[in-house]
Amino acid sequence: MTDLSDIKDRSLYKNPAFSIDRRVDDLLARMNLEEKIYQLNQYTLGRNNNENNIGEAVKNIPAEIGSLIYFETTPELRNSVQKKAVEESRLGIPILFGYDVIHGFRTIYPISLGQAASWNPELVEDACGVAAQEAFTSGVNWTFSPMVDVARDGRWGRVSEGYGEDPYVNGVFAAASVRGYQGDTLSAKNKVAACLKHYVGYGASEAGRDYVPTEISKQTLWDTYLPPFEVGIKAGAATVMSAFNNISGIPASANYYTLTEILKKRWKHRGFVVSDWDAVKQLITQGLAANEKEAAWYAFSAGLEMDMTDNCYQKHLGKLVKEGKVSMEAIDDAVGRILRLKFELGLFENPYTEILPDDKRFLLPSSLNVAEQLAQESMVLLKNNKGVLPLKKGYKIAFIGPMANNRLHLLGSWSAHGNEKDVVSILDGIRKEKGFIKKNILFADGCGFDGNDQRGFAEAIRVAEQADIIIACLGEKKTWSGENASRSVIALPRIQEELLENLKKTGKPLVVLLSSGRPLDLSRIEPLADAMLEIWQPGITAGIAVAGILSGRYNPSGKLPITFPYTTGQIPIYYNHRKSGRTHQGKYQNITSEPLYSFGHGLSYTKFEYGTLKLSSSKIRRGDTLRAEIEVKNVGNYDGKETLLWFVADPFSSITRPVKELKYFEKKEIPAGESRIFTFDINLERDLGFVNEDGKRLLENGIFYIMVKDQKVKIELID
Ligand code: BGC
């Protein structure tokens, strides 16, 4: 090995006293084309356990490679490869290590859809901070999260990975998670770079099938799919991942309009775009490029800087530069963006990860506490007839169903290095809950998650008959949602419904716990249930959080971030649709046209009474300030948290607007007997305006409604 330390030490780019821009320029000036192209590629390192991406052999890692996806939990392997980069490559450029840290690294907390149901961005920020700390201490500097794809089709498995059907909600949680991952400064210990994905429109997947083309008008692109990305970019997201979908003819990974016009030119993003896994090469199967070389040209020219895993850039960019099809200026811009992040992360100064024992990295008490808080705040009480919940102490309780004693499926998809053994099952949670006597907790599986084996039914009924109340624990396996996990119907498999029908015959009160990575079709379950609690996939503290809610130690405060249709056939169904010409007609003949549970639905053990919605003014002019206010009183017997969703409706507009749009939300704790004032400071441009199909913001005079719960107040914007 040649000792280059002497030369390196005198290099400007090695000196942190200089600005990052100068260091980038200096380093770029020293790099040859081959070294530059290496920076634009990402390979993998370690054992990949993601079944959608298996088949990728671990490659020989060149010391010059730009980035690696690091699949291991310990930093040793990563550090040894980093050493090669730092010491054996000519310029000693450190490698950027990325990984899918989606809802926790080892301390797995609820899936993103559940996080959104908490309506608590501060808590989500804390949880992402926990994930960042565990990832950082394991050798990861960059997470492929958050996913901010607005998704309105529960059949699509990836609804679990985003924050639901509303653009504003996705934006709020995009910003919260970026803050949680990145903190104030990227070079800080225990922080990682975030990646907004999948840019853009992936959630519009036709019929909920994954990877398929999407048909998105420019108006809808701007109205619905772009806003969360814009908010995430404003919050400082270091990187963006291009999506798999084809946007009305131009694939997202080769889309100059979205990748360059919007992201780089209008939003001035200075970070870089990484492709999704093999997405450059997939431009061939999508019918855009005839071969890998063309694919590399299309993607790179559109503004995609880093090629994840498929080697197209590695093999062809050099040739494209030599042929004059790609300019050196464009290469430098792309490489510069990647180097900038490496400098920002402090990788040149601190390329190695400190080796810490597991108990200093994982499952710290404070981390578990955040995970538990978030789990309980995410759970949504869908139904609670006659106050059947919380459970009465001293009751004999039968926990029946495939989820009752299960750990694995409570982790959800993309559970990184989450370990089934860390999960507190529902049964374990209730057994440990204060005030419940172990011998009063009965259990039977009843059936599996699917199939048609009813042999466990008899035992389940025998057990249920001994109890005062039945808690049926049903739901989806973790592999039923997430990537490449579309389902044609979103009802639970018949066997679980049949178990419930049999349990109903006992005449005992029936509570249904549902764990799922998507909204469910509950049309056959709901009529059987006295109470229903949607717990999503809550992560390792699942059982503790469920027990907290069942016992009344915690008053449920989650609300749905996505509509629960009455049946799958209603999909797509979402609250912020445009108006129809014939509101009295156009209904389904055979079922209701209303969803079973609307966006924002969620019950509490206490009762909140709403005062009168007041506005600071009813006639406003541009430049005015406007404030809406309402008092909410907790008139029930439990302390509780209430979330207010503030909507705006614009009844007549030159581009028609949805029936209503969420513009702000706030969650507050209200002790029993007390009241709190909720306020919404309305920014006229932001909250009453809208974008056209070129992304231009417009604000038109006329009537608007400010809406909260079942109240609405009219205002008028005048000259
Ligand atoms: C997924 C991405 C993920 C990437 C890397 C892809 O298959 O679509 O969400 O970040 O793999 O694992």
XYZ file of C-alpha atoms and ligand atoms in Angstrom:
731
model
C 0.000 0.000 0.000
C 1.374 3.404 -0.946
C 1.484 5.906 1.842
C -0.349 8.953 0.556
C -0.864 10.599 3.894
C 1.646 13.307 3.190
C -0.121 14.472 0.034
C -3.568 14.093 1.567
C -2.815 16.078 4.663
C -2.025 19.136 2.643
C -5.194 18.899 0.605
C -7.685 21.663 1.143
C -10.628 19.239 1.091
C -9.218 17.446 4.096
C -9.227 20.606 6.139
C -12.461 21.260 8.054
C -11.486 24.892 8.500
C -12.610 25.517 4.911
C -16.237 25.829 3.858
C -17.953 22.731 2.512
C -18.393 24.327 -0.910
C -14.664 24.969 -1.165
C -13.824 21.496 0.013
C -16.179 20.007 -2.568
C -14.626 22.089 -5.367
C -11.134 21.205 -4.286
C -11.860 17.507 -4.167
C -13.696 17.537 -7.485
C -10.714 19.199 -9.115
C -8.510 16.308 -8.000
C -10.800 13.503 -9.144
C -10.565 11.663 -12.439
C -13.657 10.530 -14.336
C -13.512 6.989 -13.029
C -13.379 8.159 -9.429
C -16.265 10.499 -10.052
C -18.439 7.794 -11.516
C -17.795 5.503 -8.571
C -19.314 8.171 -6.342
C -22.554 7.936 -8.302
C -23.059 4.257 -7.494
C -24.414 2.328 -4.593
C -23.678 -1.332 -3.894
C -24.647 -3.506 -0.951
C -22.734 -4.840 2.016
C -23.734 -7.660 4.331
C -26.567 -10.128 4.294
C -29.719 -8.686 2.759
C -32.832 -10.069 4.355
C -35.352 -8.072 2.346
C -37.178 -10.554 0.209
C -38.096 -8.034 -2.492
C -34.490 -7.268 -3.134
C -32.903 -10.675 -2.797
C -30.910 -11.974 -5.707
C -28.302 -9.283 -5.416
C -24.982 -10.950 -4.786
C -22.703 -9.093 -2.419
C -20.255 -7.507 -4.782
C -16.553 -6.982 -4.428
C -16.473 -3.563 -2.933
C -14.215 -1.115 -4.741
C -12.476 1.277 -2.355
C -13.787 4.205 -4.437
C -17.515 3.323 -4.235
C -19.844 6.203 -3.345
C -22.293 4.385 -1.124
C -23.262 1.012 0.302
C -26.492 -0.306 1.716
C -25.356 -1.796 4.988
C -27.428 -4.714 6.186
C -25.562 -5.688 9.354
C -26.145 -4.604 12.941
C -22.531 -4.303 14.019
C -20.150 -1.606 12.801
C -17.105 -3.912 12.442
C -17.687 -5.005 8.848
C -18.611 -1.475 7.864
C -15.503 -0.046 9.489
C -13.243 -2.541 7.723
C -14.667 -1.554 4.340
C -14.501 2.112 5.282
C -10.847 1.645 6.168
C -10.224 0.361 2.679
C -11.907 3.448 1.205
C -10.118 5.891 3.445
C -6.704 4.298 3.300
C -6.507 2.512 -0.022
C -8.301 4.766 -2.461
C -6.191 7.529 -4.002
C -8.187 10.372 -2.465
C -9.446 8.655 0.662
C -13.121 9.525 0.135
C -15.243 7.858 2.819
C -18.216 5.693 1.857
C -21.761 6.702 2.745
C -23.618 3.827 4.436
C -27.392 3.733 3.969
C -30.126 1.429 5.214
C -33.902 1.167 5.427
C -34.538 2.356 8.962
C -38.259 2.800 8.512
C -39.946 2.558 11.901
C -37.035 1.885 14.150
C -33.742 0.045 13.870
C -33.908 -2.390 16.806
C -36.453 -0.570 18.971
C -39.304 -1.030 16.532
C -42.140 1.416 17.018
C -45.447 1.659 15.082
C -45.522 1.690 11.299
C -45.832 5.133 9.740
C -49.582 4.785 9.175
C -49.954 4.202 12.924
C -47.629 7.117 13.664
C -49.916 9.387 11.675
C -52.884 8.103 13.689
C -51.194 9.518 16.798
C -51.424 13.054 15.348
C -48.378 13.713 17.467
C -45.476 14.942 15.324
C -43.286 15.722 18.356
C -43.502 12.099 19.438
C -42.716 10.929 15.913
C -39.711 13.234 15.885
C -38.519 11.629 19.127
C -39.047 8.147 17.721
C -37.023 8.992 14.608
C -34.348 10.302 16.951
C -34.256 6.894 18.626
C -33.994 5.184 15.248
C -31.184 7.536 14.230
C -29.223 6.819 17.398
C -29.500 3.042 17.012
C -28.665 3.217 13.302
C -25.744 5.601 13.761
C -24.149 3.486 16.448
C -24.494 0.490 14.149
C -22.655 2.152 11.279
C -25.526 3.655 9.281
C -25.312 7.327 8.226
C -28.322 7.570 5.991
C -31.833 6.167 6.226
C -34.196 5.605 3.289
C -37.023 7.218 5.199
C -39.509 8.884 5.523
C -41.909 7.617 2.881
C -44.324 10.459 2.190
C -46.380 8.959 -0.608
C -49.997 10.028 -0.248
C -51.930 6.760 -0.549
C -55.639 6.310 -1.003
C -55.880 2.678 -1.917
C -55.743 0.260 0.978
C -55.054 -2.587 -1.389
C -51.578 -1.161 -1.940
C -49.326 -2.785 0.677
C -47.239 0.324 1.014
C -50.022 2.366 2.631
C -48.463 1.028 5.820
C -45.223 2.902 5.112
C -46.687 6.365 4.662
C -48.829 8.743 6.682
C -52.157 8.118 5.016
C -54.416 9.792 2.512
C -53.897 13.463 3.221
C -51.132 15.619 1.684
C -50.953 17.993 4.654
C -50.599 15.162 7.175
C -47.861 13.557 5.094
C -46.074 16.894 5.018
C -46.263 17.440 8.768
C -44.866 13.988 9.484
C -42.270 14.324 6.719
C -40.896 17.376 8.477
C -41.123 15.761 11.922
C -39.184 12.706 10.854
C -36.570 14.710 8.968
C -36.013 16.711 12.171
C -35.846 13.526 14.226
C -33.328 11.810 11.961
C -31.148 14.775 11.103
C -31.394 17.018 14.167
C -29.969 20.516 13.868
C -26.724 19.488 12.307
C -25.999 16.414 10.252
C -22.523 15.979 11.675
C -23.877 15.522 15.199
C -23.393 12.178 16.893
C -26.388 9.858 16.630
C -27.892 11.639 13.627
C -28.383 10.306 10.117
C -29.352 11.831 6.780
C -32.997 11.414 5.768
C -34.351 10.450 2.362
C -37.822 11.482 1.193
C -39.329 8.737 -0.917
C -40.652 7.707 -3.347
C -40.482 10.747 -5.561
C -43.184 10.984 -6.836
C -46.723 9.671 -7.174
C -45.920 6.052 -6.275
C -49.019 5.992 -4.057
C -51.253 6.386 -7.100
C -50.535 2.742 -7.971
C -53.416 1.515 -10.135
C -55.769 -0.871 -8.336
C -53.294 -1.008 -5.483
C -50.856 -3.149 -7.450
C -47.222 -2.431 -6.708
C -44.708 -1.149 -9.274
C -47.384 -0.444 -11.898
C -47.769 2.757 -13.930
C -49.642 5.679 -12.436
C -51.931 8.090 -14.211
C -51.494 11.489 -12.588
C -52.603 14.796 -14.054
C -50.298 17.745 -13.450
C -52.999 19.320 -11.303
C -53.163 16.249 -9.076
C -49.391 16.008 -8.991
C -49.241 19.525 -7.569
C -52.369 19.258 -5.422
C -51.792 15.879 -3.889
C -48.465 14.167 -4.430
C -45.843 16.935 -4.416
C -46.804 18.902 -1.261
C -45.353 16.476 1.323
C -42.074 16.412 -0.573
C -41.927 20.185 -0.696
C -42.472 20.364 3.052
C -39.823 17.692 3.645
C -37.330 19.551 1.469
C -38.033 22.772 3.370
C -37.399 20.867 6.599
C -33.934 20.127 5.241
C -34.162 16.539 3.964
C -30.687 15.725 2.692
C -31.754 13.328 -0.046
C -34.664 12.087 -2.122
C -35.356 8.654 -3.641
C -36.898 8.438 -7.076
C -39.895 6.172 -7.396
C -40.587 3.005 -9.371
C -43.762 4.275 -11.037
C -44.256 5.655 -14.494
C -45.952 9.070 -14.211
C -48.347 9.299 -17.155
C -45.690 8.200 -19.639
C -42.448 9.404 -18.119
C -41.069 7.113 -15.393
C -40.353 8.864 -12.107
C -36.708 7.818 -12.269
C -36.228 9.507 -15.634
C -38.485 12.486 -15.130
C -36.712 15.773 -15.843
C -39.773 17.779 -14.838
C -40.010 16.375 -11.321
C -36.324 15.671 -10.662
C -34.782 18.797 -12.125
C -37.421 21.419 -12.907
C -39.232 21.080 -9.617
C -36.799 19.588 -7.131
C -33.601 21.322 -8.109
C -34.706 24.470 -9.903
C -37.862 25.514 -8.063
C -37.258 24.015 -4.652
C -33.496 24.585 -4.844
C -32.661 21.222 -3.296
C -28.891 20.988 -2.920
C -28.838 17.337 -1.870
C -29.047 14.409 -4.255
C -31.476 11.866 -5.627
C -30.856 8.136 -5.292
C -32.776 5.755 -7.498
C -34.911 3.092 -5.947
C -33.511 -0.439 -6.060
C -32.600 -1.246 -9.686
C -34.923 1.540 -10.857
C -32.488 2.780 -13.498
C -32.318 -0.610 -15.158
C -36.091 -0.933 -14.856
C -36.459 1.937 -17.326
C -35.943 -0.842 -19.854
C -38.840 -2.971 -18.622
C -40.929 0.167 -18.322
C -40.448 0.662 -22.050
C -38.414 3.862 -22.002
C -34.845 2.738 -22.580
C -33.794 0.062 -25.043
C -30.730 -0.977 -23.071
C -28.764 -0.226 -19.893
C -26.732 2.489 -21.526
C -29.838 4.353 -22.610
C -31.318 3.782 -19.164
C -28.261 5.378 -17.565
C -28.525 8.313 -19.959
C -32.245 8.867 -19.339
C -31.968 8.715 -15.568
C -28.829 10.781 -15.262
C -29.976 13.450 -17.691
C -33.252 13.747 -15.810
C -31.423 14.583 -12.595
C -30.921 11.302 -10.772
C -27.500 11.325 -9.149
C -26.998 7.950 -7.499
C -27.773 4.574 -9.018
C -28.901 2.074 -6.402
C -27.489 -1.382 -7.047
C -28.049 -1.990 -10.753
C -24.648 -0.884 -12.017
C -25.957 0.984 -15.061
C -24.097 4.162 -14.126
C -20.967 2.222 -13.294
C -20.937 0.487 -16.632
C -22.071 3.252 -18.944
C -21.664 6.807 -17.630
C -17.970 6.940 -18.552
C -18.754 6.022 -22.153
C -21.588 8.533 -22.282
C -19.239 11.289 -21.158
C -16.623 10.296 -23.729
C -19.265 10.296 -26.455
C -20.336 13.784 -25.423
C -23.842 12.670 -24.447
C -23.319 13.567 -20.824
C -21.328 16.660 -19.926
C -18.516 16.792 -17.413
C -20.308 19.726 -15.852
C -23.322 17.540 -15.140
C -21.093 14.820 -13.676
C -19.411 17.366 -11.424
C -22.725 18.738 -10.266
C -23.949 15.239 -9.397
C -20.730 14.145 -7.666
C -20.542 17.465 -5.864
C -23.974 16.875 -4.352
C -22.942 13.486 -2.978
C -19.626 14.750 -1.657
C -21.369 17.670 -0.012
C -23.468 15.311 2.082
C -20.389 13.327 3.063
C -18.758 16.537 4.266
C -21.936 17.632 6.032
C -22.132 14.322 7.841
C -18.549 14.804 8.988
C -17.481 11.542 7.368
C -14.116 12.913 6.312
C -13.308 13.783 9.917
C -15.005 10.787 11.509
C -15.221 7.972 8.989
C -15.445 5.158 11.544
C -18.186 4.059 13.886
C -17.318 3.613 17.519
C -17.788 0.041 18.706
C -20.248 0.032 21.571
C -21.802 -2.930 23.368
C -25.419 -3.715 22.467
C -26.769 -2.476 25.766
C -25.316 0.970 25.093
C -26.959 1.112 21.678
C -30.244 -0.763 21.646
C -33.498 -0.803 23.557
C -32.445 1.901 25.997
C -35.138 2.601 28.619
C -35.751 6.053 27.164
C -36.137 4.519 23.677
C -38.638 1.952 24.903
C -40.544 4.704 26.592
C -40.872 6.664 23.331
C -41.924 3.510 21.470
C -44.600 2.766 24.071
C -45.936 6.321 24.070
C -46.185 6.312 20.316
C -47.774 2.868 20.242
C -50.539 3.863 22.637
C -51.163 7.216 20.971
C -51.398 5.517 17.578
C -54.180 3.095 18.509
C -57.667 4.057 17.353
C -60.789 3.143 19.264
C -63.180 2.607 16.373
C -66.212 1.551 18.349
C -67.113 1.274 22.028
C -70.757 0.456 22.623
C -72.083 1.027 26.107
C -68.594 1.756 27.385
C -67.572 -1.886 27.213
C -63.985 -0.645 27.340
C -62.025 -0.088 29.525
C -62.280 -3.553 31.039
C -63.714 -3.924 34.479
C -61.183 -5.125 37.016
C -61.913 -8.611 38.317
C -63.384 -9.768 35.011
C -62.470 -13.103 33.528
C -61.170 -12.251 30.075
C -60.761 -14.616 27.137
C -58.102 -13.586 24.626
C -58.909 -15.471 21.459
C -57.412 -15.324 18.010
C -54.199 -15.696 16.043
C -52.764 -12.324 17.112
C -53.234 -12.814 20.869
C -50.033 -14.716 21.467
C -48.120 -13.619 18.410
C -45.007 -11.461 18.426
C -43.645 -11.486 14.902
C -46.547 -9.867 13.098
C -46.804 -6.965 15.535
C -43.460 -5.756 14.165
C -44.905 -4.895 10.748
C -43.030 -4.707 7.462
C -39.554 -3.181 7.122
C -38.752 -3.965 10.687
C -34.992 -3.499 10.156
C -33.187 -5.357 12.952
C -36.296 -5.685 15.082
C -36.297 -8.955 16.925
C -39.400 -11.014 17.592
C -37.993 -11.816 21.024
C -38.138 -8.140 22.021
C -41.870 -7.922 21.324
C -44.332 -7.907 24.199
C -47.304 -9.869 22.891
C -50.862 -8.846 23.685
C -51.204 -11.716 26.106
C -47.923 -10.936 27.877
C -48.878 -7.289 28.107
C -52.211 -7.941 29.801
C -50.694 -10.526 32.126
C -48.242 -7.899 33.355
C -50.798 -5.098 33.566
C -51.481 -3.918 37.116
C -54.857 -4.890 38.480
C -55.315 -7.985 36.319
C -55.065 -11.361 37.931
C -53.178 -13.864 35.821
C -55.635 -16.685 36.429
C -58.430 -14.528 35.071
C -56.681 -14.238 31.710
C -57.705 -17.097 29.443
C -56.373 -17.824 26.001
C -57.027 -19.845 22.836
C -55.702 -19.337 19.297
C -58.963 -20.358 17.645
C -57.459 -20.413 14.169
C -54.518 -19.361 12.081
C -54.307 -16.068 10.175
C -55.655 -17.690 7.025
C -56.557 -21.062 5.571
C -59.720 -22.898 6.541
C -58.747 -25.056 9.478
C -61.567 -24.643 11.991
C -60.370 -27.315 14.388
C -59.435 -24.709 17.012
C -62.942 -23.194 17.115
C -64.350 -25.650 19.676
C -61.581 -24.940 22.173
C -61.908 -21.205 21.547
C -65.627 -21.356 22.349
C -65.048 -23.509 25.408
C -62.560 -20.916 26.710
C -64.796 -17.980 25.753
C -67.721 -19.472 27.623
C -65.807 -19.370 30.886
C -65.112 -15.663 30.544
C -67.052 -12.473 31.260
C -65.783 -10.818 28.102
C -64.003 -11.875 24.922
C -61.132 -9.997 23.342
C -60.752 -11.301 19.800
C -57.236 -10.585 18.542
C -57.303 -10.587 14.770
C -55.309 -9.116 11.971
C -52.772 -9.301 9.234
C -49.422 -11.017 9.026
C -46.522 -8.596 8.690
C -45.868 -9.811 5.153
C -49.376 -8.822 4.025
C -48.426 -5.177 3.818
C -45.299 -3.296 2.844
C -43.583 -3.558 -0.522
C -44.892 -5.998 -3.098
C -47.748 -6.919 -0.777
C -50.930 -5.881 -2.547
C -54.234 -7.496 -1.624
C -57.284 -7.582 -3.860
C -59.677 -7.389 -0.926
C -58.865 -5.735 2.354
C -61.178 -7.771 4.541
C -59.516 -10.247 6.878
C -59.488 -13.838 5.623
C -62.843 -15.592 6.101
C -61.458 -17.938 8.765
C -60.928 -15.007 11.155
C -64.416 -13.678 10.478
C -65.866 -17.145 11.028
C -64.075 -17.412 14.355
C -65.719 -14.164 15.344
C -69.157 -15.334 14.191
C -68.759 -18.382 16.396
C -67.586 -16.344 19.365
C -70.592 -14.071 18.972
C -72.857 -17.036 19.543
C -71.634 -17.275 23.154
C -73.555 -14.059 23.827
C -70.584 -12.615 25.711
C -69.486 -9.022 25.120
C -67.080 -9.065 22.213
C -64.142 -6.689 21.809
C -62.147 -6.920 18.580
C -58.485 -5.935 18.423
C -57.238 -5.438 14.892
C -53.601 -5.345 13.916
C -53.070 -4.354 10.306
C -50.812 -2.466 7.936
C -53.722 -0.928 6.057
C -57.330 0.153 6.488
C -59.557 -2.904 6.668
C -62.949 -3.797 5.254
C -64.816 -4.490 8.477
C -68.306 -4.754 7.009
C -68.829 -8.268 8.387
C -66.858 -7.748 11.597
C -68.290 -4.452 12.795
C -71.856 -5.711 13.369
C -70.515 -8.496 15.590
C -68.300 -6.305 17.754
C -69.260 -4.353 20.856
C -65.955 -2.550 20.684
C -63.109 -2.387 18.172
C -59.580 -1.128 18.613
C -57.268 -0.701 15.602
C -53.733 -1.189 16.894
C -51.903 -1.180 13.497
C -48.501 -2.841 13.742
C -47.328 -1.231 16.955
C -43.803 -2.637 17.284
C -42.077 -4.128 20.287
C -44.105 -2.467 23.020
C -47.387 -3.629 21.469
C -48.686 -5.639 24.431
C -47.893 -2.950 26.991
C -49.711 -0.317 24.954
C -52.725 -2.550 24.298
C -52.942 -3.499 27.972
C -52.753 0.186 28.879
C -55.766 0.951 26.714
C -57.792 -2.129 27.686
C -57.270 -1.422 31.371
C -57.954 2.305 31.109
C -54.440 3.239 32.260
C -54.234 5.038 28.957
C -57.189 6.784 27.342
C -57.115 6.141 23.587
C -56.452 9.234 21.500
C -55.676 7.974 17.985
C -57.712 9.031 14.965
C -57.712 7.578 11.478
C -55.295 9.135 8.967
C -56.968 7.107 6.235
C -60.572 6.287 5.425
C -61.833 2.807 6.297
C -64.130 1.912 3.399
C -67.304 -0.001 3.947
C -66.075 -2.597 1.466
C -63.095 -2.948 -0.850
C -65.335 -2.087 -3.799
C -65.563 1.541 -2.629
C -61.840 2.083 -3.146
C -60.554 4.655 -3.914
C -62.460 6.493 -1.220
C -60.985 9.460 0.631
C -62.354 12.518 2.347
C -60.800 15.240 0.193
C -62.345 14.350 -3.136
C -63.777 16.895 -5.549
C -67.517 17.479 -5.695
C -69.841 15.656 -8.018
C -72.417 17.311 -10.258
C -75.253 15.213 -8.904
C -74.782 14.786 -5.210
C -78.212 13.159 -4.829
C -77.371 10.460 -7.372
C -74.399 8.331 -8.326
C -74.617 6.140 -5.243
C -73.950 2.419 -5.187
C -77.114 0.402 -5.672
C -76.092 -2.492 -3.483
C -74.121 -0.954 -0.610
C -73.854 2.336 1.170
C -71.743 4.945 -0.556
C -70.410 6.144 2.780
C -67.218 4.739 4.270
C -67.492 2.718 7.465
C -65.114 5.052 9.289
C -64.113 8.436 7.951
C -60.764 10.141 7.991
C -60.278 11.572 11.487
C -62.580 9.085 13.233
C -61.478 7.897 16.665
C -63.171 7.608 20.065
C -62.039 8.335 23.577
C -63.091 7.036 26.996
C -63.998 10.566 27.947
C -66.384 13.020 26.349
C -65.312 16.287 24.781
C -67.804 19.087 24.435
C -67.133 21.698 21.782
C -67.896 25.385 22.278
C -68.774 27.692 19.403
C -66.274 28.125 16.600
C -65.286 31.785 16.433
C -63.406 33.729 13.802
C -61.574 37.000 14.355
C -63.263 38.443 11.281
C -65.832 37.423 8.689
C -64.638 39.730 5.886
C -60.958 39.757 5.118
C -58.553 41.363 2.708
C -55.201 40.147 1.410
C -52.526 40.754 4.003
C -54.982 40.482 6.915
C -54.472 38.061 9.746
C -57.241 35.686 10.617
C -57.628 33.520 13.669
C -60.116 30.735 14.383
C -60.725 29.609 17.919
C -62.777 27.045 19.744
C -63.013 25.887 23.316
C -63.119 22.176 24.044
C -64.180 20.892 27.440
C -63.525 17.443 28.823
C -66.909 16.676 30.393
C -66.225 12.983 30.981
C -64.540 11.102 33.771
C -61.156 10.433 32.236
C -58.271 12.753 31.442
C -57.776 12.619 27.716
C -56.094 13.980 24.649
C -58.126 15.535 21.873
C -56.951 16.329 18.373
C -58.660 19.079 16.460
C -58.633 18.848 12.699
C -59.073 22.226 11.015
C -60.466 22.089 7.500
C -61.006 24.727 4.849
C -63.586 24.527 2.071
C -63.575 26.738 -0.986
C -67.017 26.247 -2.560
C -66.372 28.069 -5.853
C -63.008 28.389 -7.459
C -61.528 28.681 -10.951
C -59.996 25.272 -10.416
C -62.511 23.293 -8.398
C -61.358 22.361 -4.928
C -62.031 19.274 -2.805
C -65.105 19.256 -0.563
C -62.770 20.157 2.288
C -59.050 20.122 2.934
C -57.142 19.692 6.172
C -54.979 22.714 6.823
C -53.918 22.342 10.418
C -54.251 20.027 13.404
C -53.391 20.193 17.053
C -53.477 17.666 19.865
C -53.861 18.734 23.464
C -54.152 16.985 26.779
C -57.349 18.023 28.618
C -57.759 16.805 32.197
C -61.281 15.732 33.179
C -63.436 18.737 34.023
C -61.090 21.213 32.331
C -61.196 22.940 29.004
C -58.638 24.165 26.505
C -58.748 26.683 23.693
C -57.627 25.469 20.282
C -56.546 28.076 17.760
C -55.792 28.056 14.089
C -53.880 31.055 12.716
C -54.936 31.173 9.125
C -52.427 32.254 6.535
C -54.514 33.409 3.604
C -52.124 32.426 0.819
C -51.209 29.092 2.354
C -54.583 28.006 3.708
C -57.129 29.586 1.390
C -55.022 29.535 -1.756
C -54.325 26.651 -4.098
C -51.889 25.678 -6.816
C -52.544 25.359 -10.498
C -51.085 22.671 -12.725
C -47.813 24.568 -13.006
C -47.458 24.783 -9.280
C -48.295 28.486 -9.203
C -50.099 29.608 -6.036
C -53.369 31.435 -6.519
C -55.666 33.160 -4.070
C -59.109 34.115 -5.312
C -61.685 36.389 -3.759
C -64.917 34.902 -2.551
C -66.416 32.711 0.103
C -64.574 30.133 2.205
C -65.584 27.968 5.123
C -63.463 27.201 8.140
C -64.571 23.876 9.545
C -63.941 21.945 12.696
C -65.831 18.839 13.795
C -69.465 19.531 12.747
C -69.214 23.331 12.768
C -68.435 25.626 9.899
C -68.103 29.380 9.682
C -68.238 31.427 6.541
C -65.686 34.089 5.653
C -65.300 36.264 2.623
C -62.123 37.437 0.970
C -62.728 40.834 -0.604
C -60.666 43.495 -2.389
C -37.913 -0.040 -1.933
C -37.382 1.184 -1.222
C -36.188 0.825 -0.388
C -35.144 0.196 -1.297
C -33.846 -0.169 -0.589
C -36.825 -0.800 -2.662
O -37.256 -2.024 -3.128
O -38.918 0.359 -2.833
O -38.399 1.751 -0.437
O -35.691 1.955 0.263
O -35.685 -0.982 -1.854
O -33.985 -1.279 0.194
